[in-house]
Amino acid sequence: MLLDICKTHRQRYGYLIRQKRIALGMTQKRLIEKTNHAISIRSYIALENGKVLQDMENYDLLFAILHIQYNYECDLDSKLEPLLSKLFHGWNTYDKVLCEACYKKLIQMLTPYQRYSWEAAMITCCQILQRNLNNEIELSAQEYDWLLSFYLAFPNTIQSILATVLYSYQYNFPHDSQKLHHLLKQFPMLAHPDSVRNCITFALHQTNIEHNDLLAWKQLQKFKKLAWKDKNWTALFDINHWLCLISADINVPEFDTLQFTCEQLLNEHNIPMERRITYYFNLSIVYHRKKDYKTEERYLQAFLKERKHALLPFLFWYIHNQRLQNNPIDTILVKNYQIDDCSEQLQHLWKFYELLPNAEAKIAQQYLMKTCLPILSTLAVEFQIVFLHELQLLIIKTRNYKDLLLYMKYLKL
């Protein structure tokens, strides 16, 4: 049976055909051979890359070989579009309740058609995003790979949401600059933001990866007007938050005004907790750079008060702050923090601090050099700098300056 499918669907299934072929471990050449060369290799490569072929028999033939099921009962696009628009609005206004309702409704609408290939992929995508939204946890590596493989088959609204979700994964675990640049090229809405969430991601990339503060500043100002017009308070808070961070980096007078605006929005509106605590931590970094350790401590305390998981990295910054102020760390260590949700590497680093108040300086320095140093080589430079400071404090007592040279050489600082 020849399938009379529209151009949008032909493009969509071109991407699905590619993924099904890869899943079956079949090369392009082998698949062409299975068609008895009814399709040229050039036409097939174009089809996989989203080009629309005019000959419908090609799709019919490939579907049969790859056991791909097409929904010719009904076209769901028109029914899904209003729901996808609501989801996009909820995503950009940080409305988890609305997003949750939309994901549930999407899955409910698609479930009667789950025997079809595209609908099944959409259900899987919605389920992954729903879990990510509910549990506030990062994607698994398998989910990341799956979404990155299938994203082109999904509607633009879903692709836009995935752009920020996938970037966040790659940025946090731990970020690889080349992969982040590649993601920016793969997702046009990241390079040219189509929503406030993507604008924040764009600003993150430009400031932290490209060190291009002016470009980020301009994009944020553009979306600031839109967020204010829509009374999108969380988005407005996020934009002012990032403008505040950029102004601190480039030392412009706007910092005080922008920080006041952020504090005002926090007091007057119900900003989601995850946005608040991100702000608290980022402001602590700003004041650390200013060497205003007392204000840094205040923001770190506000952050730690609300943070419920993966605490260890942030406890390192807090102890570092206390050490810079010559404050004792015993009271921090006696608190019962949930630290087993972090990696073993970080837990080994934490043992250094548990050892520090009671051990001789020489023993603590040996632990740092033998146990901590190999671990630090695999972690972000921020960790390396914190423990460099600890080593410098220990060397004052041990006079073992050779370790400082070894530390710097090993980590290439």
PDB file of C-alpha atoms in Angstrom, residues 110-392:
ATOM      1  CA  LEU A 110      -0.889   9.575  21.994  1.00  0.00           C
ATOM      2  CA  THR A 111      -1.347   6.284  23.878  1.00  0.00           C
ATOM      3  CA  PRO A 112      -4.162   4.899  21.637  1.00  0.00           C
ATOM      4  CA  TYR A 113      -1.696   5.247  18.736  1.00  0.00           C
ATOM      5  CA  GLN A 114       1.429   3.935  20.462  1.00  0.00           C
ATOM      6  CA  ARG A 115       1.743   1.053  17.971  1.00  0.00           C
ATOM      7  CA  TYR A 116       2.845   3.641  15.406  1.00  0.00           C
ATOM      8  CA  SER A 117       6.521   4.618  15.269  1.00  0.00           C
ATOM      9  CA  TRP A 118       6.355   8.412  15.581  1.00  0.00           C
ATOM     10  CA  GLU A 119       3.667   8.394  18.240  1.00  0.00           C
ATOM     11  CA  ALA A 120       5.670   5.849  20.270  1.00  0.00           C
ATOM     12  CA  ALA A 121       8.758   8.078  20.067  1.00  0.00           C
ATOM     13  CA  MET A 122       6.718  11.107  21.165  1.00  0.00           C
ATOM     14  CA  ILE A 123       5.375   9.201  24.184  1.00  0.00           C
ATOM     15  CA  THR A 124       8.912   8.221  25.226  1.00  0.00           C
ATOM     16  CA  CYS A 125      10.091  11.814  24.838  1.00  0.00           C
ATOM     17  CA  CYS A 126       7.214  13.205  26.934  1.00  0.00           C
ATOM     18  CA  GLN A 127       7.826  10.590  29.635  1.00  0.00           C
ATOM     19  CA  ILE A 128      11.524  11.516  29.877  1.00  0.00           C
ATOM     20  CA  LEU A 129      10.763  15.249  30.041  1.00  0.00           C
ATOM     21  CA  GLN A 130       8.006  14.648  32.596  1.00  0.00           C
ATOM     22  CA  ARG A 131      10.378  12.719  34.878  1.00  0.00           C
ATOM     23  CA  ASN A 132      13.010  15.408  34.472  1.00  0.00           C
ATOM     24  CA  LEU A 133      10.443  18.059  35.386  1.00  0.00           C
ATOM     25  CA  ASN A 134       9.000  16.230  38.409  1.00  0.00           C
ATOM     26  CA  ASN A 135      12.098  14.936  40.096  1.00  0.00           C
ATOM     27  CA  GLU A 136      14.347  17.895  39.332  1.00  0.00           C
ATOM     28  CA  ILE A 137      17.063  15.431  38.372  1.00  0.00           C
ATOM     29  CA  GLU A 138      19.337  15.457  35.390  1.00  0.00           C
ATOM     30  CA  LEU A 139      18.834  13.117  32.467  1.00  0.00           C
ATOM     31  CA  SER A 140      20.571   9.777  32.482  1.00  0.00           C
ATOM     32  CA  ALA A 141      23.274   9.258  29.852  1.00  0.00           C
ATOM     33  CA  GLN A 142      20.940   6.863  28.009  1.00  0.00           C
ATOM     34  CA  GLU A 143      18.096   9.396  27.982  1.00  0.00           C
ATOM     35  CA  TYR A 144      20.446  12.121  26.753  1.00  0.00           C
ATOM     36  CA  ASP A 145      21.670   9.932  23.869  1.00  0.00           C
ATOM     37  CA  TRP A 146      18.126   8.870  22.972  1.00  0.00           C
ATOM     38  CA  LEU A 147      16.770  12.435  22.903  1.00  0.00           C
ATOM     39  CA  LEU A 148      19.748  13.654  20.895  1.00  0.00           C
ATOM     40  CA  SER A 149      19.133  10.889  18.351  1.00  0.00           C
ATOM     41  CA  PHE A 150      15.409  11.496  17.890  1.00  0.00           C
ATOM     42  CA  TYR A 151      14.926  15.231  18.496  1.00  0.00           C
ATOM     43  CA  LEU A 152      14.676  16.147  14.793  1.00  0.00           C
ATOM     44  CA  ALA A 153      11.549  13.997  14.436  1.00  0.00           C
ATOM     45  CA  PHE A 154       9.652  16.059  17.011  1.00  0.00           C
ATOM     46  CA  PRO A 155       7.656  19.304  16.582  1.00  0.00           C
ATOM     47  CA  ASN A 156       9.532  22.608  16.902  1.00  0.00           C
ATOM     48  CA  THR A 157       8.021  23.263  20.336  1.00  0.00           C
ATOM     49  CA  ILE A 158       9.472  20.029  21.734  1.00  0.00           C
ATOM     50  CA  GLN A 159      12.791  20.689  19.980  1.00  0.00           C
ATOM     51  CA  SER A 160      12.986  24.101  21.634  1.00  0.00           C
ATOM     52  CA  ILE A 161      12.453  22.590  25.093  1.00  0.00           C
ATOM     53  CA  LEU A 162      14.971  19.842  24.350  1.00  0.00           C
ATOM     54  CA  ALA A 163      17.547  22.433  23.288  1.00  0.00           C
ATOM     55  CA  THR A 164      17.817  23.815  26.813  1.00  0.00           C
ATOM     56  CA  VAL A 165      17.405  20.424  28.548  1.00  0.00           C
ATOM     57  CA  LEU A 166      20.184  18.786  26.508  1.00  0.00           C
ATOM     58  CA  TYR A 167      22.476  21.804  26.873  1.00  0.00           C
ATOM     59  CA  SER A 168      21.986  21.764  30.645  1.00  0.00           C
ATOM     60  CA  TYR A 169      22.957  18.087  30.753  1.00  0.00           C
ATOM     61  CA  GLN A 170      26.126  18.613  28.755  1.00  0.00           C
ATOM     62  CA  TYR A 171      27.011  21.738  30.714  1.00  0.00           C
ATOM     63  CA  ASN A 172      26.719  20.065  34.108  1.00  0.00           C
ATOM     64  CA  PHE A 173      28.287  16.623  33.599  1.00  0.00           C
ATOM     65  CA  PRO A 174      30.947  18.122  33.315  1.00  0.00           C
ATOM     66  CA  HIS A 175      30.809  20.506  30.420  1.00  0.00           C
ATOM     67  CA  ASP A 176      32.789  19.775  27.302  1.00  0.00           C
ATOM     68  CA  SER A 177      33.289  22.981  25.278  1.00  0.00           C
ATOM     69  CA  GLN A 178      33.396  21.186  21.938  1.00  0.00           C
ATOM     70  CA  LYS A 179      30.130  19.349  22.604  1.00  0.00           C
ATOM     71  CA  LEU A 180      28.495  22.565  23.807  1.00  0.00           C
ATOM     72  CA  HIS A 181      29.545  24.348  20.617  1.00  0.00           C
ATOM     73  CA  HIS A 182      28.182  21.422  18.615  1.00  0.00           C
ATOM     74  CA  LEU A 183      24.835  21.587  20.442  1.00  0.00           C
ATOM     75  CA  LEU A 184      24.609  25.286  19.669  1.00  0.00           C
ATOM     76  CA  LYS A 185      24.989  24.474  15.961  1.00  0.00           C
ATOM     77  CA  GLN A 186      22.523  21.581  16.107  1.00  0.00           C
ATOM     78  CA  PHE A 187      19.789  23.658  17.716  1.00  0.00           C
ATOM     79  CA  PRO A 188      19.202  26.927  15.809  1.00  0.00           C
ATOM     80  CA  MET A 189      16.952  28.201  18.625  1.00  0.00           C
ATOM     81  CA  LEU A 190      19.991  28.224  20.933  1.00  0.00           C
ATOM     82  CA  ALA A 191      22.119  30.294  18.581  1.00  0.00           C
ATOM     83  CA  HIS A 192      19.098  32.530  17.812  1.00  0.00           C
ATOM     84  CA  PRO A 193      16.886  32.206  20.914  1.00  0.00           C
ATOM     85  CA  ASP A 194      13.178  31.673  20.297  1.00  0.00           C
ATOM     86  CA  SER A 195      12.190  31.750  23.976  1.00  0.00           C
ATOM     87  CA  VAL A 196      13.300  33.182  27.289  1.00  0.00           C
ATOM     88  CA  ARG A 197      14.605  29.797  28.498  1.00  0.00           C
ATOM     89  CA  ASN A 198      16.772  29.475  25.410  1.00  0.00           C
ATOM     90  CA  CYS A 199      17.878  33.069  25.851  1.00  0.00           C
ATOM     91  CA  ILE A 200      19.153  32.226  29.350  1.00  0.00           C
ATOM     92  CA  THR A 201      20.990  29.210  27.887  1.00  0.00           C
ATOM     93  CA  PHE A 202      22.427  31.443  25.159  1.00  0.00           C
ATOM     94  CA  ALA A 203      23.635  33.912  27.806  1.00  0.00           C
ATOM     95  CA  LEU A 204      25.185  31.076  29.816  1.00  0.00           C
ATOM     96  CA  HIS A 205      27.070  29.891  26.742  1.00  0.00           C
ATOM     97  CA  GLN A 206      28.222  33.329  25.614  1.00  0.00           C
ATOM     98  CA  THR A 207      29.433  34.434  29.052  1.00  0.00           C
ATOM     99  CA  ASN A 208      30.969  31.208  30.387  1.00  0.00           C
ATOM    100  CA  ILE A 209      32.111  29.436  27.214  1.00  0.00           C
ATOM    101  CA  GLU A 210      32.655  32.198  24.635  1.00  0.00           C
ATOM    102  CA  HIS A 211      33.404  35.026  27.107  1.00  0.00           C
ATOM    103  CA  ASN A 212      31.328  37.283  24.906  1.00  0.00           C
ATOM    104  CA  ASP A 213      29.425  39.319  27.507  1.00  0.00           C
ATOM    105  CA  LEU A 214      28.188  42.043  25.157  1.00  0.00           C
ATOM    106  CA  LEU A 215      26.314  39.626  22.886  1.00  0.00           C
ATOM    107  CA  ALA A 216      24.680  37.948  25.885  1.00  0.00           C
ATOM    108  CA  TRP A 217      23.782  41.359  27.332  1.00  0.00           C
ATOM    109  CA  LYS A 218      22.004  42.415  24.115  1.00  0.00           C
ATOM    110  CA  GLN A 219      19.944  39.211  23.886  1.00  0.00           C
ATOM    111  CA  LEU A 220      18.938  39.428  27.537  1.00  0.00           C
ATOM    112  CA  GLN A 221      17.838  43.045  27.127  1.00  0.00           C
ATOM    113  CA  LYS A 222      15.679  42.020  24.173  1.00  0.00           C
ATOM    114  CA  PHE A 223      13.873  39.317  26.165  1.00  0.00           C
ATOM    115  CA  LYS A 224      13.698  41.520  29.250  1.00  0.00           C
ATOM    116  CA  LYS A 225      11.225  43.774  27.432  1.00  0.00           C
ATOM    117  CA  LEU A 226       9.120  40.776  26.370  1.00  0.00           C
ATOM    118  CA  ALA A 227       9.108  39.279  29.882  1.00  0.00           C
ATOM    119  CA  TRP A 228       8.078  42.602  31.416  1.00  0.00           C
ATOM    120  CA  LYS A 229       5.287  43.026  28.856  1.00  0.00           C
ATOM    121  CA  ASP A 230       3.966  39.501  29.590  1.00  0.00           C
ATOM    122  CA  LYS A 231       4.335  39.946  33.389  1.00  0.00           C
ATOM    123  CA  ASN A 232       6.453  36.790  33.315  1.00  0.00           C
ATOM    124  CA  TRP A 233       8.030  37.403  36.734  1.00  0.00           C
ATOM    125  CA  THR A 234      10.197  34.296  36.923  1.00  0.00           C
ATOM    126  CA  ALA A 235      11.616  34.926  33.468  1.00  0.00           C
ATOM    127  CA  LEU A 236      12.149  38.576  34.369  1.00  0.00           C
ATOM    128  CA  PHE A 237      13.966  37.502  37.536  1.00  0.00           C
ATOM    129  CA  ASP A 238      16.186  35.097  35.583  1.00  0.00           C
ATOM    130  CA  ILE A 239      17.048  37.762  33.011  1.00  0.00           C
ATOM    131  CA  ASN A 240      17.910  40.357  35.671  1.00  0.00           C
ATOM    132  CA  HIS A 241      19.885  37.671  37.506  1.00  0.00           C
ATOM    133  CA  TRP A 242      22.072  37.019  34.457  1.00  0.00           C
ATOM    134  CA  LEU A 243      22.403  40.703  33.628  1.00  0.00           C
ATOM    135  CA  CYS A 244      23.516  41.203  37.230  1.00  0.00           C
ATOM    136  CA  LEU A 245      26.204  38.513  36.877  1.00  0.00           C
ATOM    137  CA  ILE A 246      27.454  39.967  33.592  1.00  0.00           C
ATOM    138  CA  SER A 247      27.589  43.489  35.034  1.00  0.00           C
ATOM    139  CA  ALA A 248      29.680  42.140  37.926  1.00  0.00           C
ATOM    140  CA  ASP A 249      32.096  40.526  35.472  1.00  0.00           C
ATOM    141  CA  ILE A 250      32.549  43.613  33.332  1.00  0.00           C
ATOM    142  CA  ASN A 251      32.458  46.038  36.273  1.00  0.00           C
ATOM    143  CA  VAL A 252      29.682  48.375  35.140  1.00  0.00           C
ATOM    144  CA  PRO A 253      27.586  50.586  37.462  1.00  0.00           C
ATOM    145  CA  GLU A 254      24.358  48.666  36.691  1.00  0.00           C
ATOM    146  CA  PHE A 255      25.275  45.885  39.144  1.00  0.00           C
ATOM    147  CA  ASP A 256      23.716  47.520  42.212  1.00  0.00           C
ATOM    148  CA  THR A 257      20.500  48.423  40.381  1.00  0.00           C
ATOM    149  CA  LEU A 258      20.157  44.945  38.874  1.00  0.00           C
ATOM    150  CA  GLN A 259      20.800  43.247  42.194  1.00  0.00           C
ATOM    151  CA  PHE A 260      18.171  45.463  43.831  1.00  0.00           C
ATOM    152  CA  THR A 261      15.690  44.476  41.098  1.00  0.00           C
ATOM    153  CA  CYS A 262      16.415  40.774  41.693  1.00  0.00           C
ATOM    154  CA  GLU A 263      15.905  41.134  45.432  1.00  0.00           C
ATOM    155  CA  GLN A 264      12.685  43.053  44.824  1.00  0.00           C
ATOM    156  CA  LEU A 265      11.338  40.344  42.504  1.00  0.00           C
ATOM    157  CA  LEU A 266      12.244  37.700  45.096  1.00  0.00           C
ATOM    158  CA  ASN A 267      10.306  39.574  47.786  1.00  0.00           C
ATOM    159  CA  GLU A 268       7.247  40.481  45.717  1.00  0.00           C
ATOM    160  CA  HIS A 269       6.693  37.369  43.585  1.00  0.00           C
ATOM    161  CA  ASN A 270       6.629  33.616  44.014  1.00  0.00           C
ATOM    162  CA  ILE A 271       9.885  32.800  42.243  1.00  0.00           C
ATOM    163  CA  PRO A 272      10.458  28.999  42.079  1.00  0.00           C
ATOM    164  CA  MET A 273      12.890  27.694  44.659  1.00  0.00           C
ATOM    165  CA  GLU A 274      15.387  26.275  42.147  1.00  0.00           C
ATOM    166  CA  ARG A 275      15.690  29.747  40.565  1.00  0.00           C
ATOM    167  CA  ARG A 276      16.175  31.373  43.978  1.00  0.00           C
ATOM    168  CA  ILE A 277      18.937  29.063  45.082  1.00  0.00           C
ATOM    169  CA  THR A 278      20.767  29.366  41.752  1.00  0.00           C
ATOM    170  CA  TYR A 279      20.734  33.120  42.307  1.00  0.00           C
ATOM    171  CA  TYR A 280      22.004  32.762  45.888  1.00  0.00           C
ATOM    172  CA  PHE A 281      24.924  30.611  44.806  1.00  0.00           C
ATOM    173  CA  ASN A 282      25.869  32.782  41.832  1.00  0.00           C
ATOM    174  CA  LEU A 283      25.801  35.928  43.982  1.00  0.00           C
ATOM    175  CA  SER A 284      28.066  34.209  46.477  1.00  0.00           C
ATOM    176  CA  ILE A 285      30.599  33.748  43.654  1.00  0.00           C
ATOM    177  CA  VAL A 286      30.317  37.440  42.746  1.00  0.00           C
ATOM    178  CA  TYR A 287      31.106  38.482  46.326  1.00  0.00           C
ATOM    179  CA  HIS A 288      33.878  35.907  46.573  1.00  0.00           C
ATOM    180  CA  ARG A 289      35.576  37.602  43.628  1.00  0.00           C
ATOM    181  CA  LYS A 290      35.058  40.948  45.315  1.00  0.00           C
ATOM    182  CA  LYS A 291      36.739  39.453  48.422  1.00  0.00           C
ATOM    183  CA  ASP A 292      33.648  40.392  50.429  1.00  0.00           C
ATOM    184  CA  TYR A 293      33.615  37.076  52.270  1.00  0.00           C
ATOM    185  CA  LYS A 294      30.994  38.111  54.819  1.00  0.00           C
ATOM    186  CA  THR A 295      28.399  38.796  52.107  1.00  0.00           C
ATOM    187  CA  GLU A 296      29.504  35.643  50.295  1.00  0.00           C
ATOM    188  CA  GLU A 297      28.827  33.697  53.499  1.00  0.00           C
ATOM    189  CA  ARG A 298      25.318  35.158  53.775  1.00  0.00           C
ATOM    190  CA  TYR A 299      24.395  34.044  50.247  1.00  0.00           C
ATOM    191  CA  LEU A 300      25.967  30.615  50.735  1.00  0.00           C
ATOM    192  CA  GLN A 301      23.964  30.128  53.924  1.00  0.00           C
ATOM    193  CA  ALA A 302      20.754  31.076  52.100  1.00  0.00           C
ATOM    194  CA  PHE A 303      21.679  28.600  49.374  1.00  0.00           C
ATOM    195  CA  LEU A 304      22.518  25.718  51.722  1.00  0.00           C
ATOM    196  CA  LYS A 305      19.335  26.297  53.704  1.00  0.00           C
ATOM    197  CA  GLU A 306      17.220  25.414  50.661  1.00  0.00           C
ATOM    198  CA  ARG A 307      19.464  22.969  48.784  1.00  0.00           C
ATOM    199  CA  LYS A 308      18.304  19.397  49.412  1.00  0.00           C
ATOM    200  CA  HIS A 309      20.584  17.197  47.286  1.00  0.00           C
ATOM    201  CA  ALA A 310      24.153  16.978  45.927  1.00  0.00           C
ATOM    202  CA  LEU A 311      25.389  19.209  48.736  1.00  0.00           C
ATOM    203  CA  LEU A 312      29.060  18.281  48.848  1.00  0.00           C
ATOM    204  CA  PRO A 313      30.429  20.585  46.126  1.00  0.00           C
ATOM    205  CA  PHE A 314      28.727  23.550  47.767  1.00  0.00           C
ATOM    206  CA  LEU A 315      29.875  22.621  51.252  1.00  0.00           C
ATOM    207  CA  PHE A 316      33.427  22.846  49.917  1.00  0.00           C
ATOM    208  CA  TRP A 317      32.790  26.462  48.876  1.00  0.00           C
ATOM    209  CA  TYR A 318      31.232  27.224  52.268  1.00  0.00           C
ATOM    210  CA  ILE A 319      34.138  25.740  54.223  1.00  0.00           C
ATOM    211  CA  HIS A 320      36.525  27.563  51.895  1.00  0.00           C
ATOM    212  CA  ASN A 321      34.723  30.791  52.775  1.00  0.00           C
ATOM    213  CA  GLN A 322      34.996  30.060  56.487  1.00  0.00           C
ATOM    214  CA  ARG A 323      38.697  29.312  56.199  1.00  0.00           C
ATOM    215  CA  LEU A 324      39.263  32.579  54.345  1.00  0.00           C
ATOM    216  CA  GLN A 325      37.630  34.356  57.299  1.00  0.00           C
ATOM    217  CA  ASN A 326      39.728  32.337  59.773  1.00  0.00           C
ATOM    218  CA  ASN A 327      36.575  30.793  61.242  1.00  0.00           C
ATOM    219  CA  PRO A 328      36.568  27.264  62.711  1.00  0.00           C
ATOM    220  CA  ILE A 329      34.858  24.571  60.619  1.00  0.00           C
ATOM    221  CA  ASP A 330      33.958  22.164  63.454  1.00  0.00           C
ATOM    222  CA  THR A 331      30.329  23.321  63.632  1.00  0.00           C
ATOM    223  CA  ILE A 332      29.878  22.673  59.907  1.00  0.00           C
ATOM    224  CA  LEU A 333      31.331  19.176  60.106  1.00  0.00           C
ATOM    225  CA  VAL A 334      29.184  18.030  63.039  1.00  0.00           C
ATOM    226  CA  LYS A 335      25.965  18.703  61.120  1.00  0.00           C
ATOM    227  CA  ASN A 336      24.381  15.624  59.597  1.00  0.00           C
ATOM    228  CA  TYR A 337      24.511  16.356  55.873  1.00  0.00           C
ATOM    229  CA  GLN A 338      23.201  13.866  53.327  1.00  0.00           C
ATOM    230  CA  ILE A 339      26.377  13.348  51.312  1.00  0.00           C
ATOM    231  CA  ASP A 340      26.004   9.847  49.887  1.00  0.00           C
ATOM    232  CA  ASP A 341      24.088  11.146  46.867  1.00  0.00           C
ATOM    233  CA  CYS A 342      27.369  12.533  45.504  1.00  0.00           C
ATOM    234  CA  SER A 343      30.163  10.656  43.765  1.00  0.00           C
ATOM    235  CA  GLU A 344      32.771   8.672  45.664  1.00  0.00           C
ATOM    236  CA  GLN A 345      35.364  11.147  44.421  1.00  0.00           C
ATOM    237  CA  LEU A 346      33.681  14.042  46.213  1.00  0.00           C
ATOM    238  CA  GLN A 347      33.175  11.938  49.330  1.00  0.00           C
ATOM    239  CA  HIS A 348      36.939  11.259  49.430  1.00  0.00           C
ATOM    240  CA  LEU A 349      37.530  15.011  49.224  1.00  0.00           C
ATOM    241  CA  TRP A 350      35.055  15.530  52.068  1.00  0.00           C
ATOM    242  CA  LYS A 351      37.093  13.148  54.250  1.00  0.00           C
ATOM    243  CA  PHE A 352      39.944  15.637  53.986  1.00  0.00           C
ATOM    244  CA  TYR A 353      37.826  18.190  55.833  1.00  0.00           C
ATOM    245  CA  GLU A 354      36.713  15.598  58.390  1.00  0.00           C
ATOM    246  CA  LEU A 355      40.399  14.875  58.987  1.00  0.00           C
ATOM    247  CA  LEU A 356      41.543  18.491  59.042  1.00  0.00           C
ATOM    248  CA  PRO A 357      40.500  19.769  62.519  1.00  0.00           C
ATOM    249  CA  ASN A 358      41.962  16.825  64.456  1.00  0.00           C
ATOM    250  CA  ALA A 359      45.003  15.689  62.448  1.00  0.00           C
ATOM    251  CA  GLU A 360      48.481  17.123  62.328  1.00  0.00           C
ATOM    252  CA  ALA A 361      49.166  19.417  59.387  1.00  0.00           C
ATOM    253  CA  LYS A 362      51.674  16.926  57.975  1.00  0.00           C
ATOM    254  CA  ILE A 363      49.106  14.071  57.906  1.00  0.00           C
ATOM    255  CA  ALA A 364      46.429  16.303  56.354  1.00  0.00           C
ATOM    256  CA  GLN A 365      48.882  17.419  53.663  1.00  0.00           C
ATOM    257  CA  GLN A 366      49.828  13.817  52.886  1.00  0.00           C
ATOM    258  CA  TYR A 367      46.132  12.912  52.478  1.00  0.00           C
ATOM    259  CA  LEU A 368      45.634  15.888  50.173  1.00  0.00           C
ATOM    260  CA  MET A 369      48.609  14.964  47.966  1.00  0.00           C
ATOM    261  CA  LYS A 370      48.103  11.187  47.860  1.00  0.00           C
ATOM    262  CA  THR A 371      44.301  10.838  47.864  1.00  0.00           C
ATOM    263  CA  CYS A 372      42.834  14.183  46.808  1.00  0.00           C
ATOM    264  CA  LEU A 373      45.265  15.249  44.075  1.00  0.00           C
ATOM    265  CA  PRO A 374      44.557  12.347  41.646  1.00  0.00           C
ATOM    266  CA  ILE A 375      40.818  12.956  42.123  1.00  0.00           C
ATOM    267  CA  LEU A 376      41.141  16.703  41.531  1.00  0.00           C
ATOM    268  CA  SER A 377      42.674  16.121  38.104  1.00  0.00           C
ATOM    269  CA  THR A 378      39.283  14.778  36.959  1.00  0.00           C
ATOM    270  CA  LEU A 379      37.221  17.625  38.453  1.00  0.00           C
ATOM    271  CA  ALA A 380      36.489  21.232  37.533  1.00  0.00           C
ATOM    272  CA  VAL A 381      39.196  23.834  38.104  1.00  0.00           C
ATOM    273  CA  GLU A 382      37.097  25.455  40.863  1.00  0.00           C
ATOM    274  CA  PHE A 383      37.706  22.401  43.066  1.00  0.00           C
ATOM    275  CA  GLN A 384      41.401  22.500  42.246  1.00  0.00           C
ATOM    276  CA  ILE A 385      41.654  26.127  43.354  1.00  0.00           C
ATOM    277  CA  VAL A 386      39.853  25.474  46.651  1.00  0.00           C
ATOM    278  CA  PHE A 387      42.263  22.678  47.534  1.00  0.00           C
ATOM    279  CA  LEU A 388      45.220  24.712  46.310  1.00  0.00           C
ATOM    280  CA  HIS A 389      44.245  27.230  48.965  1.00  0.00           C
ATOM    281  CA  GLU A 390      44.050  24.415  51.554  1.00  0.00           C
ATOM    282  CA  LEU A 391      47.501  23.221  50.558  1.00  0.00           C
ATOM    283  CA  GLN A 392      48.905  26.744  50.909  1.00  0.00           C
TER     284      GLN A 392
END
